[in-house]
PDB file of C-alpha atoms in Angstrom:
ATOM      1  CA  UNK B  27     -86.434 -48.207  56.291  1.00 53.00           C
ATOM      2  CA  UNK B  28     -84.547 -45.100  54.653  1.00 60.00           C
ATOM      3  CA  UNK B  29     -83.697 -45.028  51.262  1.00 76.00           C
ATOM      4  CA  UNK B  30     -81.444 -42.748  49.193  1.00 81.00           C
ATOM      5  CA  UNK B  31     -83.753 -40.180  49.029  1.00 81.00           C
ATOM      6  CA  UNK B  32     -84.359 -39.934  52.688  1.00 85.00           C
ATOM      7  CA  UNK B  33     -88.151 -41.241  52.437  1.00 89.00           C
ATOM      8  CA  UNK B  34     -90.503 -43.820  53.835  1.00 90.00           C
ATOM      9  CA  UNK B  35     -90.916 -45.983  50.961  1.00 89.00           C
ATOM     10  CA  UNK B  36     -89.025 -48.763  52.339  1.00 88.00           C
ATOM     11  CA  UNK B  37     -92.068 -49.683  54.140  1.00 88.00           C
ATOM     12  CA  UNK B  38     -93.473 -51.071  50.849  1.00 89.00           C
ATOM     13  CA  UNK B  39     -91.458 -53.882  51.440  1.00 87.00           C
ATOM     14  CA  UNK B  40     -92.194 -54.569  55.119  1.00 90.00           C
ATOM     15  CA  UNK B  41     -96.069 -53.855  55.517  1.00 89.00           C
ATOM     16  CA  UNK B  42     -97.507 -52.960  51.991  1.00 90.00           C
ATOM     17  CA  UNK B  43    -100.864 -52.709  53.369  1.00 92.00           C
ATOM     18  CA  UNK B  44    -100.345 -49.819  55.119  1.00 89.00           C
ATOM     19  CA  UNK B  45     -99.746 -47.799  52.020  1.00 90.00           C
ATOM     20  CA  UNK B  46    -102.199 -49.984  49.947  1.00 92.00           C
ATOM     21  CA  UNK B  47    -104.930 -48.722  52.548  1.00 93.00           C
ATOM     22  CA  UNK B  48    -104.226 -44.974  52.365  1.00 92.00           C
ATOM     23  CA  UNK B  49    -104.546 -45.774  48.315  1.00 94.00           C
ATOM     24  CA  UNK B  50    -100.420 -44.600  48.137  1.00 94.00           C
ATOM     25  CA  UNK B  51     -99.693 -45.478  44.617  1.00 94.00           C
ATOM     26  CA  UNK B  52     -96.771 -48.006  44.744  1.00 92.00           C
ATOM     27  CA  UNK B  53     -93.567 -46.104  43.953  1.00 90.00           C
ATOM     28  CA  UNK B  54     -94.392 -43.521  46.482  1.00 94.00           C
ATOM     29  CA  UNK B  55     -94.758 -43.326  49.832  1.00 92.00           C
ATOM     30  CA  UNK B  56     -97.479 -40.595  50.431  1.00 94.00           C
ATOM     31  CA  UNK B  57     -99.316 -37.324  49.108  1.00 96.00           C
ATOM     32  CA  UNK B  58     -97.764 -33.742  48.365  1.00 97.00           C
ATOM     33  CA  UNK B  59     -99.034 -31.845  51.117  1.00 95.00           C
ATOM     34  CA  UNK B  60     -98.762 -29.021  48.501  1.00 95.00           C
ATOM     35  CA  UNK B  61    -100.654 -30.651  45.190  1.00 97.00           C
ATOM     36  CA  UNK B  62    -101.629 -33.501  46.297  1.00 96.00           C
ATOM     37  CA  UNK B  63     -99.953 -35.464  43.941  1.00 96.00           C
ATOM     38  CA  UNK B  64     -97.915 -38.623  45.027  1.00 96.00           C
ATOM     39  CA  UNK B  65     -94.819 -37.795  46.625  1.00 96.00           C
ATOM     40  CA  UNK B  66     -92.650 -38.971  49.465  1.00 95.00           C
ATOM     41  CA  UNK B  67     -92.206 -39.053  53.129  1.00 94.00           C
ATOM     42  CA  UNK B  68     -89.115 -37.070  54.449  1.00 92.00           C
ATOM     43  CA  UNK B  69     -87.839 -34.436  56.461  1.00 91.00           C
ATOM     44  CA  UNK B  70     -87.705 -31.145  55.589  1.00 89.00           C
ATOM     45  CA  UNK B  71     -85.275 -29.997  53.483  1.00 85.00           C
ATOM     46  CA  UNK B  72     -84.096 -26.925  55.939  1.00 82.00           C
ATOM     47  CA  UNK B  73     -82.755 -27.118  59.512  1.00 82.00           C
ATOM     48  CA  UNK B  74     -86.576 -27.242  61.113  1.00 83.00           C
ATOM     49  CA  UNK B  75     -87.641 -30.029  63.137  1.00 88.00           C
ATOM     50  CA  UNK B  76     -90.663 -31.465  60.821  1.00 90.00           C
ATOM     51  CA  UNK B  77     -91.619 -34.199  58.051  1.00 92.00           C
ATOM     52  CA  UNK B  78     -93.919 -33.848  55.789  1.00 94.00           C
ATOM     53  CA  UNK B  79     -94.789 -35.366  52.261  1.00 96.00           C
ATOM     54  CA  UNK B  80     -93.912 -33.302  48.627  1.00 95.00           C
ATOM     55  CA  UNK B  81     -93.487 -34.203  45.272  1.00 95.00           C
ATOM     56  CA  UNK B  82     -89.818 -34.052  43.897  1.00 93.00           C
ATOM     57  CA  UNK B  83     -90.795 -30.530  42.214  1.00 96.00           C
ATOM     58  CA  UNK B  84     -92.251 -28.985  45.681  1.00 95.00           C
ATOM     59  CA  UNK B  85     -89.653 -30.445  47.379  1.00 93.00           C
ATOM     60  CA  UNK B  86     -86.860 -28.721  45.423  1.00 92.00           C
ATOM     61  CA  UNK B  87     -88.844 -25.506  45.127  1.00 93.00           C
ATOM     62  CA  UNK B  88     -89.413 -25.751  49.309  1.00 91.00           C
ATOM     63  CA  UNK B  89     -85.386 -26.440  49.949  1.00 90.00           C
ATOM     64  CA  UNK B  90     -85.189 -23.000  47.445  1.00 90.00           C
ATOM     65  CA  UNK B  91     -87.072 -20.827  49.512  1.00 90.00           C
ATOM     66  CA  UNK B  92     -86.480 -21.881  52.648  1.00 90.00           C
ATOM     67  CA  UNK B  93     -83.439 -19.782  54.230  1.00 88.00           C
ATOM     68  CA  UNK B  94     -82.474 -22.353  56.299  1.00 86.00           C
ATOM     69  CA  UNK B  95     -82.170 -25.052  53.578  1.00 88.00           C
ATOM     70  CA  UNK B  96     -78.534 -25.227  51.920  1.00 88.00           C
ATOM     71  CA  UNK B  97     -79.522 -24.277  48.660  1.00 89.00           C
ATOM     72  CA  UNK B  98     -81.849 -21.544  50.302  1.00 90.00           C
ATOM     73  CA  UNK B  99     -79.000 -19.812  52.330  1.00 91.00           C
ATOM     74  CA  UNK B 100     -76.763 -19.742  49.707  1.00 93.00           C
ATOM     75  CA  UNK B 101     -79.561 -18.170  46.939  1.00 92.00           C
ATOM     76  CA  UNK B 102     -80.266 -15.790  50.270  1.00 93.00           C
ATOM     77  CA  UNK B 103     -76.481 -15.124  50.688  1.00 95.00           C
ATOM     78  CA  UNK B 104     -75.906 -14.633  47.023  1.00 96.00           C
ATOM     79  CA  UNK B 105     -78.637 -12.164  46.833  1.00 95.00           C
ATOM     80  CA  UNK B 106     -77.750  -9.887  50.032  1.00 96.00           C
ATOM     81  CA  UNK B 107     -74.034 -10.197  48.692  1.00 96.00           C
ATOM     82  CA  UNK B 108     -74.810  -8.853  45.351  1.00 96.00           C
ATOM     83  CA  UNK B 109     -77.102  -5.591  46.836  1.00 96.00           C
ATOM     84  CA  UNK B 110     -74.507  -5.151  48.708  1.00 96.00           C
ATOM     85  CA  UNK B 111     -71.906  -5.115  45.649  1.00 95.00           C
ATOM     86  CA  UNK B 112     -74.216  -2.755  43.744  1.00 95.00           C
ATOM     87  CA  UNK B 113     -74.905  -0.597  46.799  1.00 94.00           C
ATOM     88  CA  UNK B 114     -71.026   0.122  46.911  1.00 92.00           C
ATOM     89  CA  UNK B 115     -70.352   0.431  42.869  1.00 90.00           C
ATOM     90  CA  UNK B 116     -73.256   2.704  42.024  1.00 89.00           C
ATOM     91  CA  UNK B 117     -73.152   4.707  45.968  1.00 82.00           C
ATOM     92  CA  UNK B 118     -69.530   5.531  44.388  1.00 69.00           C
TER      93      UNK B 118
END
């Protein structure tokens, strides 16, 4: 039932009623949890055991934040490794 981007909307083509009753707009397979928009189905974008349902713009922005996400721990790691570059230069 996955697709490329990891969601639930594969299930359109088994049993569309069960979106059509939740009134899922076809295209998506749920509700941003965030702004209720429509979004998608899919596990979290970090290393934490949950799924939920964003929008492809709360989504990104939650995989951002989130330290344990890839593109999280790197924007963490990039951050702590420049305060630490600036801490030595201007220290000296």
């Amino acid at each position: 039932m996955m697709n490329k981007r990891g969601c639930y909307c594969g299930i359109w083509d088994k049993d569309p009623d069960h979106f059509e009753s939740r009134g899922v707009p076809r295209g998506y397979c749920g509700f941003c949890q965030t702004c209720k928009k429509p979004g998608h189905t899919r596990h979290f974008p970090g290393c934490v055991p949950y799924t939920g349902c964003w929008c492809d713009f709360h989504y990104r922005l939650t995989s951002l934040i989130h330290p344990l996400a890839i593109p999280g721990a790197l924007l963490y790691f990039g951050a702590i490794a420049m305060g630490v570059f600036l801490w030595f230069f201007l220290k000296a």
